[in-house]
PDB file of C-alpha atoms in Angstrom:
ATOM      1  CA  UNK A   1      21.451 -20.306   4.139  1.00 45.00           C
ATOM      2  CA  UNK A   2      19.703 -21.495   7.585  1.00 45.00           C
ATOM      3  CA  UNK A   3      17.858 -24.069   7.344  1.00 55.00           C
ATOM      4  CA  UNK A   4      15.254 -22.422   9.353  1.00 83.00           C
ATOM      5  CA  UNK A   5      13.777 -18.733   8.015  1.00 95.00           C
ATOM      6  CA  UNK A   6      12.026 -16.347  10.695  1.00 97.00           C
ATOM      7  CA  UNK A   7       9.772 -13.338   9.196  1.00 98.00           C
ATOM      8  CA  UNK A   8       7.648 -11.585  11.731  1.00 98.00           C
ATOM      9  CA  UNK A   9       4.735  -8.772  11.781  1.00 98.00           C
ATOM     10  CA  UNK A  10       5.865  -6.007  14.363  1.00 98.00           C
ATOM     11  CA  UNK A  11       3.385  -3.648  15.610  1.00 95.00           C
ATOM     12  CA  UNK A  12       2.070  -2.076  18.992  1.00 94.00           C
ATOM     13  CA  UNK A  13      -0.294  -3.675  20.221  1.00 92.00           C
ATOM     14  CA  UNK A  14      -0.233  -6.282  17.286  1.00 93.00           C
ATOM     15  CA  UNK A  15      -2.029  -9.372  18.875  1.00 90.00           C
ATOM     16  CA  UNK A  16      -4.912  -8.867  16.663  1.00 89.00           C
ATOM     17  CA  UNK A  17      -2.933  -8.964  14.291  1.00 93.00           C
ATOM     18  CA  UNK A  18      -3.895 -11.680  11.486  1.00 95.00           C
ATOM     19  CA  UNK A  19      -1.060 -11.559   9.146  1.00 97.00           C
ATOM     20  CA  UNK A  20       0.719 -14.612  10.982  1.00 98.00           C
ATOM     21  CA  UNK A  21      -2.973 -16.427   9.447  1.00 97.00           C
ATOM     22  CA  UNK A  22      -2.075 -14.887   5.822  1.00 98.00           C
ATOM     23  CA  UNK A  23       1.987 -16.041   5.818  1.00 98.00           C
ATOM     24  CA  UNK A  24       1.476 -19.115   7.418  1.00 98.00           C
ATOM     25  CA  UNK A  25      -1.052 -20.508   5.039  1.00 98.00           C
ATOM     26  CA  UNK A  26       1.252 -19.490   2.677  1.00 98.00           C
ATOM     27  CA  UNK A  27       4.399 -21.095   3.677  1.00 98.00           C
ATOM     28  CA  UNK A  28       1.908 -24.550   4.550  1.00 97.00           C
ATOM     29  CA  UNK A  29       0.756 -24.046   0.513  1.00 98.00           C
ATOM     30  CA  UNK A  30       4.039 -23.801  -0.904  1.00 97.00           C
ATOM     31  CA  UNK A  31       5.247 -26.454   1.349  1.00 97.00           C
ATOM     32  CA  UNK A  32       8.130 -24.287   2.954  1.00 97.00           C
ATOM     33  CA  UNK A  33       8.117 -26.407   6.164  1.00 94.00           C
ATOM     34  CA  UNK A  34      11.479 -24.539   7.852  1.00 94.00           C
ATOM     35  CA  UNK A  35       9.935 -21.174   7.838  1.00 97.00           C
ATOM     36  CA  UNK A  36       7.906 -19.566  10.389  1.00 97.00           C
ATOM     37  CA  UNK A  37       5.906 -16.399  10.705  1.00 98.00           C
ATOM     38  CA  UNK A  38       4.817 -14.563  14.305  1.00 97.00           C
ATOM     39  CA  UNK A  39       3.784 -11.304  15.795  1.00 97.00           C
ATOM     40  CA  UNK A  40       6.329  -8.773  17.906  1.00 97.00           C
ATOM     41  CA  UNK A  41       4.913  -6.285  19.795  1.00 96.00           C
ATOM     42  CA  UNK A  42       7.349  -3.996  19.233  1.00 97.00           C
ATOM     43  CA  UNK A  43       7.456  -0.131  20.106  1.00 96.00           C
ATOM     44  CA  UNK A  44       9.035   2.786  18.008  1.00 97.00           C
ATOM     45  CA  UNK A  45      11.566   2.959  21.342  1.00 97.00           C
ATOM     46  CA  UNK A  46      11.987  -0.898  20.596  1.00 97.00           C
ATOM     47  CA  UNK A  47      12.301  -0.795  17.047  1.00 98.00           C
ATOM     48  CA  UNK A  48      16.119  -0.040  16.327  1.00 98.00           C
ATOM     49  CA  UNK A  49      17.374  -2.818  18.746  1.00 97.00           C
ATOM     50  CA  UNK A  50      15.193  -5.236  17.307  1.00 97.00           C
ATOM     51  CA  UNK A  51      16.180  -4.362  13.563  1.00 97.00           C
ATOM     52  CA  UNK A  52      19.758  -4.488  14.446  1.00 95.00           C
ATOM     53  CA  UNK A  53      19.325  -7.602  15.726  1.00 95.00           C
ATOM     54  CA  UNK A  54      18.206  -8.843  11.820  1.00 97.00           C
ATOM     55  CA  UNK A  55      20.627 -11.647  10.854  1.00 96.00           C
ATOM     56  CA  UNK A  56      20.519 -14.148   7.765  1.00 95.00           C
ATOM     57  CA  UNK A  57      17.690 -16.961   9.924  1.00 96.00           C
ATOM     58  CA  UNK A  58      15.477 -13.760   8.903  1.00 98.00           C
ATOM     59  CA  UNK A  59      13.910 -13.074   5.664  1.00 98.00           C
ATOM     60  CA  UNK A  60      11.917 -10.507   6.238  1.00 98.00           C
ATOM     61  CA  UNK A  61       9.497  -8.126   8.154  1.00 98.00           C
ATOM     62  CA  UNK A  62       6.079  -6.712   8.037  1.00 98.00           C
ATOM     63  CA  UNK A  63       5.405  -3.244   9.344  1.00 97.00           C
ATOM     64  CA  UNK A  64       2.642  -1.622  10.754  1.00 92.00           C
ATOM     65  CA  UNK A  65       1.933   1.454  12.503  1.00 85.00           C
ATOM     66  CA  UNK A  66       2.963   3.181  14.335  1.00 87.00           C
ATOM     67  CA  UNK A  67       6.376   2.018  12.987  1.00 94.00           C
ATOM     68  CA  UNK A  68       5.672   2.409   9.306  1.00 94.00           C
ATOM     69  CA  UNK A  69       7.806   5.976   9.514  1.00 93.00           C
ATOM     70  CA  UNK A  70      10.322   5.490  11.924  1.00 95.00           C
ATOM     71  CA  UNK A  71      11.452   1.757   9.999  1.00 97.00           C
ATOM     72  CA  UNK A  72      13.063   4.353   7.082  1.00 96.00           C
ATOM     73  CA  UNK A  73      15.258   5.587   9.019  1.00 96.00           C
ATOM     74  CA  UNK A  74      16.938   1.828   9.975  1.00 98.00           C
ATOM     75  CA  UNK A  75      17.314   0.078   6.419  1.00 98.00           C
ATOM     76  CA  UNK A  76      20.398   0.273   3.938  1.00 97.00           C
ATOM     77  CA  UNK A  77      17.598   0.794   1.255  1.00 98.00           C
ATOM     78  CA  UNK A  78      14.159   2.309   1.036  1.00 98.00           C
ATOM     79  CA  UNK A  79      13.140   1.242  -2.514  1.00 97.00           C
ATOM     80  CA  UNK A  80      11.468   4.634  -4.482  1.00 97.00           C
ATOM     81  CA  UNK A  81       7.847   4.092  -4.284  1.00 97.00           C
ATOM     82  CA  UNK A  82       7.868   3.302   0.091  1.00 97.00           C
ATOM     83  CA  UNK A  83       9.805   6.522  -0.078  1.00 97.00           C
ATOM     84  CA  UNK A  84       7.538   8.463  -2.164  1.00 96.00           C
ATOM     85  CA  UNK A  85       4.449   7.659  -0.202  1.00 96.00           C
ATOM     86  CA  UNK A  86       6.626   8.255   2.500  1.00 95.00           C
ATOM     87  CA  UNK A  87       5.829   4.413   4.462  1.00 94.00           C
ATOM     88  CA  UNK A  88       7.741   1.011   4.587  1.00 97.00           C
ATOM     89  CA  UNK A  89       5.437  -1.644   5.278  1.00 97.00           C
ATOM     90  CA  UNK A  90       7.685  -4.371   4.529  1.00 98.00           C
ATOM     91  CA  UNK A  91      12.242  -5.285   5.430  1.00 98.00           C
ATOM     92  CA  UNK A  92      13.370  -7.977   2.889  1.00 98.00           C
ATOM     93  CA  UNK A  93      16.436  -9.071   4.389  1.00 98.00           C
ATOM     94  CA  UNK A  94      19.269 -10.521   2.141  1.00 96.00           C
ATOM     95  CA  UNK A  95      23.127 -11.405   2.562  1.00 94.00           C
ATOM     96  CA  UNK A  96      25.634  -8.497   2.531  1.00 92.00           C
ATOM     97  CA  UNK A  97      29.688  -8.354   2.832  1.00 85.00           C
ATOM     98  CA  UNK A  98      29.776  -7.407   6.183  1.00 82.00           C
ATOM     99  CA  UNK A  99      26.294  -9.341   7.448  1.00 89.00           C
ATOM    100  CA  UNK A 100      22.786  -8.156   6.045  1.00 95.00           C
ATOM    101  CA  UNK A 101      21.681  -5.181   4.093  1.00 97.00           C
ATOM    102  CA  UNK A 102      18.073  -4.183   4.903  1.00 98.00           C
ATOM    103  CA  UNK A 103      15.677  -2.918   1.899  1.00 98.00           C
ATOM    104  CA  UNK A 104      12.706  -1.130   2.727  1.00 98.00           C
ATOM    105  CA  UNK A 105       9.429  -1.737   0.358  1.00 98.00           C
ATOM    106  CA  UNK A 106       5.696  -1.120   0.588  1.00 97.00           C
ATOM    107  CA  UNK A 107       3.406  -3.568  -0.419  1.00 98.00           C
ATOM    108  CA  UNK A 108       0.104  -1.481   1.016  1.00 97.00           C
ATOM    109  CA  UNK A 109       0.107  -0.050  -2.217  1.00 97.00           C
ATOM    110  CA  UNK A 110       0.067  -3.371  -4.417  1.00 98.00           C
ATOM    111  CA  UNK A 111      -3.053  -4.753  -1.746  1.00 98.00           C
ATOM    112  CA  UNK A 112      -4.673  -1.282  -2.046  1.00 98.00           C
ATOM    113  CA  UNK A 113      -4.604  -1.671  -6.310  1.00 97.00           C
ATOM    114  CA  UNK A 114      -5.843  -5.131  -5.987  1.00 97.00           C
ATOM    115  CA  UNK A 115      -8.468  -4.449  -3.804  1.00 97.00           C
ATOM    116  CA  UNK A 116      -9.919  -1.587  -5.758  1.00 97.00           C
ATOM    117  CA  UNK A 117      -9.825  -3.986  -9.088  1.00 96.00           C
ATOM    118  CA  UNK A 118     -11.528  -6.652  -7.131  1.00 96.00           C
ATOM    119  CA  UNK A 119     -14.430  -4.452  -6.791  1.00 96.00           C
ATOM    120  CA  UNK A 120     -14.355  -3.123 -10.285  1.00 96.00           C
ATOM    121  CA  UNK A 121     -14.463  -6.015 -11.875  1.00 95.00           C
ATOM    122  CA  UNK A 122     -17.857  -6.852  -9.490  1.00 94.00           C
ATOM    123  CA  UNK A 123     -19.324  -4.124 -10.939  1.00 93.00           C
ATOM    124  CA  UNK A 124     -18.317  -3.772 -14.211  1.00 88.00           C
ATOM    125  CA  UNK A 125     -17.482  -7.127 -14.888  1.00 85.00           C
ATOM    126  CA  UNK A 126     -14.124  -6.407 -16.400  1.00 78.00           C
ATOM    127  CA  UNK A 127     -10.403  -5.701 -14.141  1.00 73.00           C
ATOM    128  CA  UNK A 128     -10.180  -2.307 -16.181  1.00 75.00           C
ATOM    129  CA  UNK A 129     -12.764  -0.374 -15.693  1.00 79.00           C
ATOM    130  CA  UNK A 130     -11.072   3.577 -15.890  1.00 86.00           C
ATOM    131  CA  UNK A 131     -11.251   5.099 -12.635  1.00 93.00           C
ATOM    132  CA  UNK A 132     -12.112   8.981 -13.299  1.00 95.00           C
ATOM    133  CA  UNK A 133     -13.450  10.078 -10.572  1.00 97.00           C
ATOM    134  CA  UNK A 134     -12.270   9.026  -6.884  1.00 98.00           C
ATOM    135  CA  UNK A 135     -12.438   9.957  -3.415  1.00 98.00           C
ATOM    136  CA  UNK A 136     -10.105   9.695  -0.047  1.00 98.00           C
ATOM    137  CA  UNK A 137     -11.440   9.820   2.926  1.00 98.00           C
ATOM    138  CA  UNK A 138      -8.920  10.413   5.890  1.00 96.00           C
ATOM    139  CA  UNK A 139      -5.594  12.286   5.546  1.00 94.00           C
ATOM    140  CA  UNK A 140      -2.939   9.611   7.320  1.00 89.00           C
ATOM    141  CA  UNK A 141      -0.552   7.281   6.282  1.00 85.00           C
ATOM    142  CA  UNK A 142      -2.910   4.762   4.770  1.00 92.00           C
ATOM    143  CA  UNK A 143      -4.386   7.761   2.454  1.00 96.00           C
ATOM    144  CA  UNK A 144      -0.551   8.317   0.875  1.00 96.00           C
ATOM    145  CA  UNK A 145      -0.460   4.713   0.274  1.00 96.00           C
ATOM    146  CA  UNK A 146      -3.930   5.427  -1.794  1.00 97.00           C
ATOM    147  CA  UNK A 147      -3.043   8.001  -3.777  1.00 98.00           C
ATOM    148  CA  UNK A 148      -0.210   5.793  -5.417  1.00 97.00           C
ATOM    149  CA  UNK A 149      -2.484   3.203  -5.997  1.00 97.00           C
ATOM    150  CA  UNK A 150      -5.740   5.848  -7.698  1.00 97.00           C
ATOM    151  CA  UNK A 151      -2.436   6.776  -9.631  1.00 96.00           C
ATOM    152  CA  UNK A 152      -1.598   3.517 -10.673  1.00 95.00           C
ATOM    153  CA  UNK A 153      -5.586   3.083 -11.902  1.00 96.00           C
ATOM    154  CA  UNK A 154      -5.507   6.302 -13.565  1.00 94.00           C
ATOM    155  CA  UNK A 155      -6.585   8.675 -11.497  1.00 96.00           C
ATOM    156  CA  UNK A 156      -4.226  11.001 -10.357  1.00 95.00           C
ATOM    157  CA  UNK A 157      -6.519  13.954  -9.015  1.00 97.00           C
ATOM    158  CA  UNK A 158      -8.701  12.433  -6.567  1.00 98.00           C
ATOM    159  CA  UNK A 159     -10.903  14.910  -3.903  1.00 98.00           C
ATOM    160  CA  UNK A 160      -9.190  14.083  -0.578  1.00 98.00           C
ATOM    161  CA  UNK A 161     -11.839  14.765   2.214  1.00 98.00           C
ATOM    162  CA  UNK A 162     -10.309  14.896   5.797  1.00 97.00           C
ATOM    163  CA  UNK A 163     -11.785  16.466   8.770  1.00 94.00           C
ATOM    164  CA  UNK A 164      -8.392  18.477   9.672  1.00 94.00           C
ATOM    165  CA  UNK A 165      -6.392  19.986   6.683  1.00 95.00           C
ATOM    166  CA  UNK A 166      -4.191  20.866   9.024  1.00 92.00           C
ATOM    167  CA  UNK A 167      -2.935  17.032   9.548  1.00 92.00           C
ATOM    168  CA  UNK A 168      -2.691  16.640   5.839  1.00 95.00           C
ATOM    169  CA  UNK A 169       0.637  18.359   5.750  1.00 95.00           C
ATOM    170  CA  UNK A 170       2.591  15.196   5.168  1.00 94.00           C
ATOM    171  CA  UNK A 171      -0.247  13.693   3.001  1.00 96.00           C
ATOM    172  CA  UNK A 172       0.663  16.462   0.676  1.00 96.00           C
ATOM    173  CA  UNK A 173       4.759  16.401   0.368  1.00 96.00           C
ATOM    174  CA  UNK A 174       3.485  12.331  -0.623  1.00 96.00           C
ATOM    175  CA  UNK A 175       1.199  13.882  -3.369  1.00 97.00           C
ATOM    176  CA  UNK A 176       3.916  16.073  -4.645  1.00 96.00           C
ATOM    177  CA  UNK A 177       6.872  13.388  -4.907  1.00 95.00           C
ATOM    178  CA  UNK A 178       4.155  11.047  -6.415  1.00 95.00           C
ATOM    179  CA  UNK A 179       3.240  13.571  -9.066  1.00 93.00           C
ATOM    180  CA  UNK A 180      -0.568  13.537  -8.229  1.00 95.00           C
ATOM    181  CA  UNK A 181      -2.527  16.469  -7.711  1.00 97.00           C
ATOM    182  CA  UNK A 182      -5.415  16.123  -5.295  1.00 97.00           C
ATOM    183  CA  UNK A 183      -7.951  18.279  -4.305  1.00 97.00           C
ATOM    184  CA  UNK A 184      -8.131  18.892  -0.798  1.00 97.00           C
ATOM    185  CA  UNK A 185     -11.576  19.553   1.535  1.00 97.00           C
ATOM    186  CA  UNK A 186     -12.697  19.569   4.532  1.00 97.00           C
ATOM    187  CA  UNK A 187     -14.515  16.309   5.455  1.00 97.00           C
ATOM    188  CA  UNK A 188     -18.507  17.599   5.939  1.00 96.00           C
ATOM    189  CA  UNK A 189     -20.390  14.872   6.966  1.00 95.00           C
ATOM    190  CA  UNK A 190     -23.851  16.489   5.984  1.00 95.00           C
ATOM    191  CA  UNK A 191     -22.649  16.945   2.316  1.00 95.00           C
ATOM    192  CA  UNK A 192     -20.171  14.561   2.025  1.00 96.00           C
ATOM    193  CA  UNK A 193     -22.654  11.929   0.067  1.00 95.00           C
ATOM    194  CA  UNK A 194     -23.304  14.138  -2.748  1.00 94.00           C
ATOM    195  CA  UNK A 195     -19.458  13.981  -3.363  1.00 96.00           C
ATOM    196  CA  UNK A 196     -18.888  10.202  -2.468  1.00 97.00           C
ATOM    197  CA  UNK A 197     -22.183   9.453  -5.003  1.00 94.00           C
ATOM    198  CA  UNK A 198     -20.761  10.681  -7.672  1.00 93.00           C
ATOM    199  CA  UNK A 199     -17.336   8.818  -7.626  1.00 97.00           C
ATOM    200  CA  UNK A 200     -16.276   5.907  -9.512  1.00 97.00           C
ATOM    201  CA  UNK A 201     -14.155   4.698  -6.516  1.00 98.00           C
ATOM    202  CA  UNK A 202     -14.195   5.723  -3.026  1.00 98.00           C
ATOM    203  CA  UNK A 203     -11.540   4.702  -0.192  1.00 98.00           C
ATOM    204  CA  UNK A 204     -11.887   4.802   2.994  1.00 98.00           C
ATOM    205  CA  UNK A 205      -8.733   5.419   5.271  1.00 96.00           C
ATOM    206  CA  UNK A 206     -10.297   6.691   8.459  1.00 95.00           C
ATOM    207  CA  UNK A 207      -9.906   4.849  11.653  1.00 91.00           C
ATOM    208  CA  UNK A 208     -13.049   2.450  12.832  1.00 89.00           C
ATOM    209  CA  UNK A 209     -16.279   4.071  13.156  1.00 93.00           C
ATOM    210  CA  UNK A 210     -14.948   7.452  12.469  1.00 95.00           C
ATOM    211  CA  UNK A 211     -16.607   7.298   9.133  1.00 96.00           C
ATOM    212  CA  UNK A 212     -20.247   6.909  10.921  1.00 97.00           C
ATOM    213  CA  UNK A 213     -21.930  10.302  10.712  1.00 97.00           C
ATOM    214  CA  UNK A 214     -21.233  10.309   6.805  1.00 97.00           C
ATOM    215  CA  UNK A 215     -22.626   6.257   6.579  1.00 97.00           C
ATOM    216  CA  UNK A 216     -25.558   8.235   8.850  1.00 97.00           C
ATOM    217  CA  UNK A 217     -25.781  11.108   6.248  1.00 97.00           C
ATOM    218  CA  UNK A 218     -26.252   8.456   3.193  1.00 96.00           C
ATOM    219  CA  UNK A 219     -28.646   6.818   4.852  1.00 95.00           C
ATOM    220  CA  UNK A 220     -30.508   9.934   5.617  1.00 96.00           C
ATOM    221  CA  UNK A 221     -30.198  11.683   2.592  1.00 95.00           C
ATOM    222  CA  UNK A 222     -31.359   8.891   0.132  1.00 92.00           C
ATOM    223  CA  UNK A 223     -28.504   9.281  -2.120  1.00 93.00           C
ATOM    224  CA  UNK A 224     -27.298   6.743  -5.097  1.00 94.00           C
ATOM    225  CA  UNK A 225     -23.709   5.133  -5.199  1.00 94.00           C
ATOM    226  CA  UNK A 226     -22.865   4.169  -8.284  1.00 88.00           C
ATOM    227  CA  UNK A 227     -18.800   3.087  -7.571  1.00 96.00           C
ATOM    228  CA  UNK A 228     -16.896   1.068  -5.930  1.00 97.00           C
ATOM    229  CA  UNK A 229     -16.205   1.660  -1.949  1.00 98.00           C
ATOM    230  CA  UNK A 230     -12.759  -0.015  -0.008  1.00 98.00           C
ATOM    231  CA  UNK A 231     -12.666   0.654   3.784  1.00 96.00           C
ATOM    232  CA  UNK A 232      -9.649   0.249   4.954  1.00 93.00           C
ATOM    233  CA  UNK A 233     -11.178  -0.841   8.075  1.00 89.00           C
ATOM    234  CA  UNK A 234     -12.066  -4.663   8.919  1.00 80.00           C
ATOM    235  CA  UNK A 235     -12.853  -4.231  12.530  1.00 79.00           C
ATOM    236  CA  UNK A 236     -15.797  -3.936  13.278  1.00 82.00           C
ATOM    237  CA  UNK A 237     -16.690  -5.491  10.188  1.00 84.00           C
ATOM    238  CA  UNK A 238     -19.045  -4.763   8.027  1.00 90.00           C
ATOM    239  CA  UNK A 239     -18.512  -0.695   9.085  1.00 94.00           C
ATOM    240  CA  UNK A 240     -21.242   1.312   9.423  1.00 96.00           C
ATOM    241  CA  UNK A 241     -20.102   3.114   5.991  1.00 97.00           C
ATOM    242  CA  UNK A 242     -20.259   0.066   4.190  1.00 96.00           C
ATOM    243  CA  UNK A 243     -23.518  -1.060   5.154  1.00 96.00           C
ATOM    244  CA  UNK A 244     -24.717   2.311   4.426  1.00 97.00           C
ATOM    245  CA  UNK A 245     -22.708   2.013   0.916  1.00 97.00           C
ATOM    246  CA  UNK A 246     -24.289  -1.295  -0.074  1.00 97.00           C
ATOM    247  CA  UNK A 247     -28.055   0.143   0.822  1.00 97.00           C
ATOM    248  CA  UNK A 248     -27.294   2.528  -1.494  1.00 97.00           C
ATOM    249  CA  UNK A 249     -26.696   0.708  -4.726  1.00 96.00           C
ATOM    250  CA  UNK A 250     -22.576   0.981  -4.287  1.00 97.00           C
ATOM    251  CA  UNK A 251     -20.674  -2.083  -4.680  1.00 97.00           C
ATOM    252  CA  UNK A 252     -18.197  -3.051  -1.571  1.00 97.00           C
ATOM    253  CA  UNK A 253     -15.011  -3.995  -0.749  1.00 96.00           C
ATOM    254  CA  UNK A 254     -13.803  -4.873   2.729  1.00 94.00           C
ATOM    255  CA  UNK A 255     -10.652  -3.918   4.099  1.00 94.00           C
ATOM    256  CA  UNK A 256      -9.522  -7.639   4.228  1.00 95.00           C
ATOM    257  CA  UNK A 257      -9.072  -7.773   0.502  1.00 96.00           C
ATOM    258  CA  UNK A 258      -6.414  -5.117   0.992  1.00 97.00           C
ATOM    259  CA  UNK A 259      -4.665  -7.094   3.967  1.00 96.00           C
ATOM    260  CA  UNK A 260      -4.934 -10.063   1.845  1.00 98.00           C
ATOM    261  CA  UNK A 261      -2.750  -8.984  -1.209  1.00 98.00           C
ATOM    262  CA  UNK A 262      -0.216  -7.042   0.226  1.00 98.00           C
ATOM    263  CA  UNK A 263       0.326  -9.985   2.328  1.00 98.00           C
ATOM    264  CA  UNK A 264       0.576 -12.065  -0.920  1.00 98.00           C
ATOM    265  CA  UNK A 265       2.949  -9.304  -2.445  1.00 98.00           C
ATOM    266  CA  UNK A 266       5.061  -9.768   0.744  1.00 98.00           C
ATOM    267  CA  UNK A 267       5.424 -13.460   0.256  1.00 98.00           C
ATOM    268  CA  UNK A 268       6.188 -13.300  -3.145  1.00 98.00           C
ATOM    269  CA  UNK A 269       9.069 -11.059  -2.150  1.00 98.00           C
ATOM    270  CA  UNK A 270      10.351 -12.453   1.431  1.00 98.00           C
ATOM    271  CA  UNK A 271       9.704 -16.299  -0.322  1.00 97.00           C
ATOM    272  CA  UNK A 272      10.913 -16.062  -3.746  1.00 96.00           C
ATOM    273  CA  UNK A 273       7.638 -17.352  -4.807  1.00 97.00           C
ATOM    274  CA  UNK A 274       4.644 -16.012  -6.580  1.00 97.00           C
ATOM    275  CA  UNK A 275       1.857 -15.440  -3.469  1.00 98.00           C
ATOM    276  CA  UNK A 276      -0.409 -18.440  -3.187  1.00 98.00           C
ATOM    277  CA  UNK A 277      -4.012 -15.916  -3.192  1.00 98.00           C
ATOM    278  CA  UNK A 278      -6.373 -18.802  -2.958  1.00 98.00           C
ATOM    279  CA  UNK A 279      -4.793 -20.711  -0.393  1.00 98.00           C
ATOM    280  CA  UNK A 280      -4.451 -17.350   1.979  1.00 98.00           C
ATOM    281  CA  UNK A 281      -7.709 -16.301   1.363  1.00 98.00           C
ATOM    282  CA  UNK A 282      -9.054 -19.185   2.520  1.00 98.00           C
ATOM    283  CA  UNK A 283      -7.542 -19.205   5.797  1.00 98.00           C
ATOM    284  CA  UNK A 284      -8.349 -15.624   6.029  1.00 97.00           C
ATOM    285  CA  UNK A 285     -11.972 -16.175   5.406  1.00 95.00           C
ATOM    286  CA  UNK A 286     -11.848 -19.152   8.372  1.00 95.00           C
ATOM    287  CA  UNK A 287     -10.369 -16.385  10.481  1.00 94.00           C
ATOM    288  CA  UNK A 288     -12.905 -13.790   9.879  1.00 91.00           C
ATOM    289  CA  UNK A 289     -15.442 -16.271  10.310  1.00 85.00           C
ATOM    290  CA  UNK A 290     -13.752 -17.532  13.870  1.00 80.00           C
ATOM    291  CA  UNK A 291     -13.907 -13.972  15.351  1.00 74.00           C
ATOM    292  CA  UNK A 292     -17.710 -13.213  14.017  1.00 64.00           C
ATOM    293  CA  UNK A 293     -18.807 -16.328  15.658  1.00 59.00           C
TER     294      UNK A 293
END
């Protein structure tokens, strides 16, 4: 085994990227001083050299859009749940006969669960609270990801709200390989709080500040929020939904929570070694802190 190990995010653009922050706390924590972790911008026209390219100095990849898809098609192995929701956010890399064989995972999932529990146990004081009643916002990638995660909690037919039903298309072959049932409706910002309100967890997958005329709508309409809110989003950060969430008695998690532990899953599986939370989460709170300043 090389002495040195290489893992890398690849994205495009991916400079803003602060999983490099996450891994390489991690590998400083567990003292794994021959391993490194950087960004790749990398394109989906990119992509295939680059994976070919994998050889045993690597020990894995993280994945992010708009790759997520087009990654499937390039590993030996897509393990079942990345290819029921239909995304591979992380290549483990391991020794194989003829060179390396390539397994596909998704850890999005994992970071999403986590998250959600996080802010369950805020406001119910306890990691299993039942989740009955949730709601999706958004229709993409992220929202398949979600759906196996609601599933996971219990929940397993959520109300999916997205503004174009049309887009959901792939969103919905997830749902039906996953087993879960959703409801699907067309995103209505005017009456969109009465739904969210009424929700024991509500996840936001939309893209930053596309969210804003429902956090408008909350704020206008006086509602309650008695659940739990993740938004996917972290920049901007706070969003405008979750300041509007928070005003309204709902409790809120940020998007960071989710980056944070799938980041932690993906160490535990590229190092070996269980995910040292406390030690990434630290340097993820100094980086959040950095860019607000």
């Amino acid at each position: 085994m090389p002495a040195t190990r290489r893992a890398a995010v690849l994205g495009h653009p991916v400079a803003h990227s602060l999983s490099p922050t996450l891994h390489g706390a991690a590998y400083e924590a567990l003292g794994l001083d021959g391993w490194r972790y950087t960004a790749i911008d990398t394109t989906v026209e990119q992509l295939p050299d680059l994976v070919r390219g994998l050889d045993l100095s690597w020990a894995g990849l993280s994945v992010t859009m708009p790759l997520k898809h087009a990654v499937m098609e390039l590993v030996d192995h897509v393990d079942p749940l990345a290819r029921a929701v239909g995304a591979v956010n992380t290549v483990l890399v391991s020794p194989a006969q003829c060179g390396v064989s390539l397994t596909g995972t998704n850890t999005d999932v994992h970071g999403l669960v986590q998250a959600i529990r996080e802010g369950l146990a805020e406001r119910h004081g306890t990691l299993a609270a039942p989740v009955r009643r949730a709601v999706v916002l958004g229709g993409g990638a992220t929202a398949a990801s979600t759906l196996a995660a609601l599933g996971e909690l219990g929940c397993t037919a959520p109300r999916v709200l997205a503004r174009n039903l049309a887009r959901t298309a792939t969103l919905q072959e997830a749902a039906a390989r996953m087993g879960v049932t959703p409801r699907y409706e067309v995103l209505d910002a005017g009456t969109a709080p009465e739904v969210l309100a009424g929700a024991d967890v509500v996840v936001s997958t939309m893209p930053a500040y596309a969210a804003d005329p429902v956090a408008a709508s909350l704020r206008s309409q006086g509602v309650r929020a008695g659940g739990v809110l993740l938004d996917a989003v972290y920049d901007p950060r706070p969003t405008a939904l979750s300041q509007a969430w928070a005003a309204a008695g709902g409790t809120v998690v940020g998007g960071e929570r989710m980056l944070l532990h799938q980041a932690v899953e993906q160490v535990r599986l590229m190092t070996g070694r269980p995910g040292p939370v406390d030690a990434m989460d630290a340097a993820l709170q100094q980086a959040l802190g950095a860019e607000a300043a």
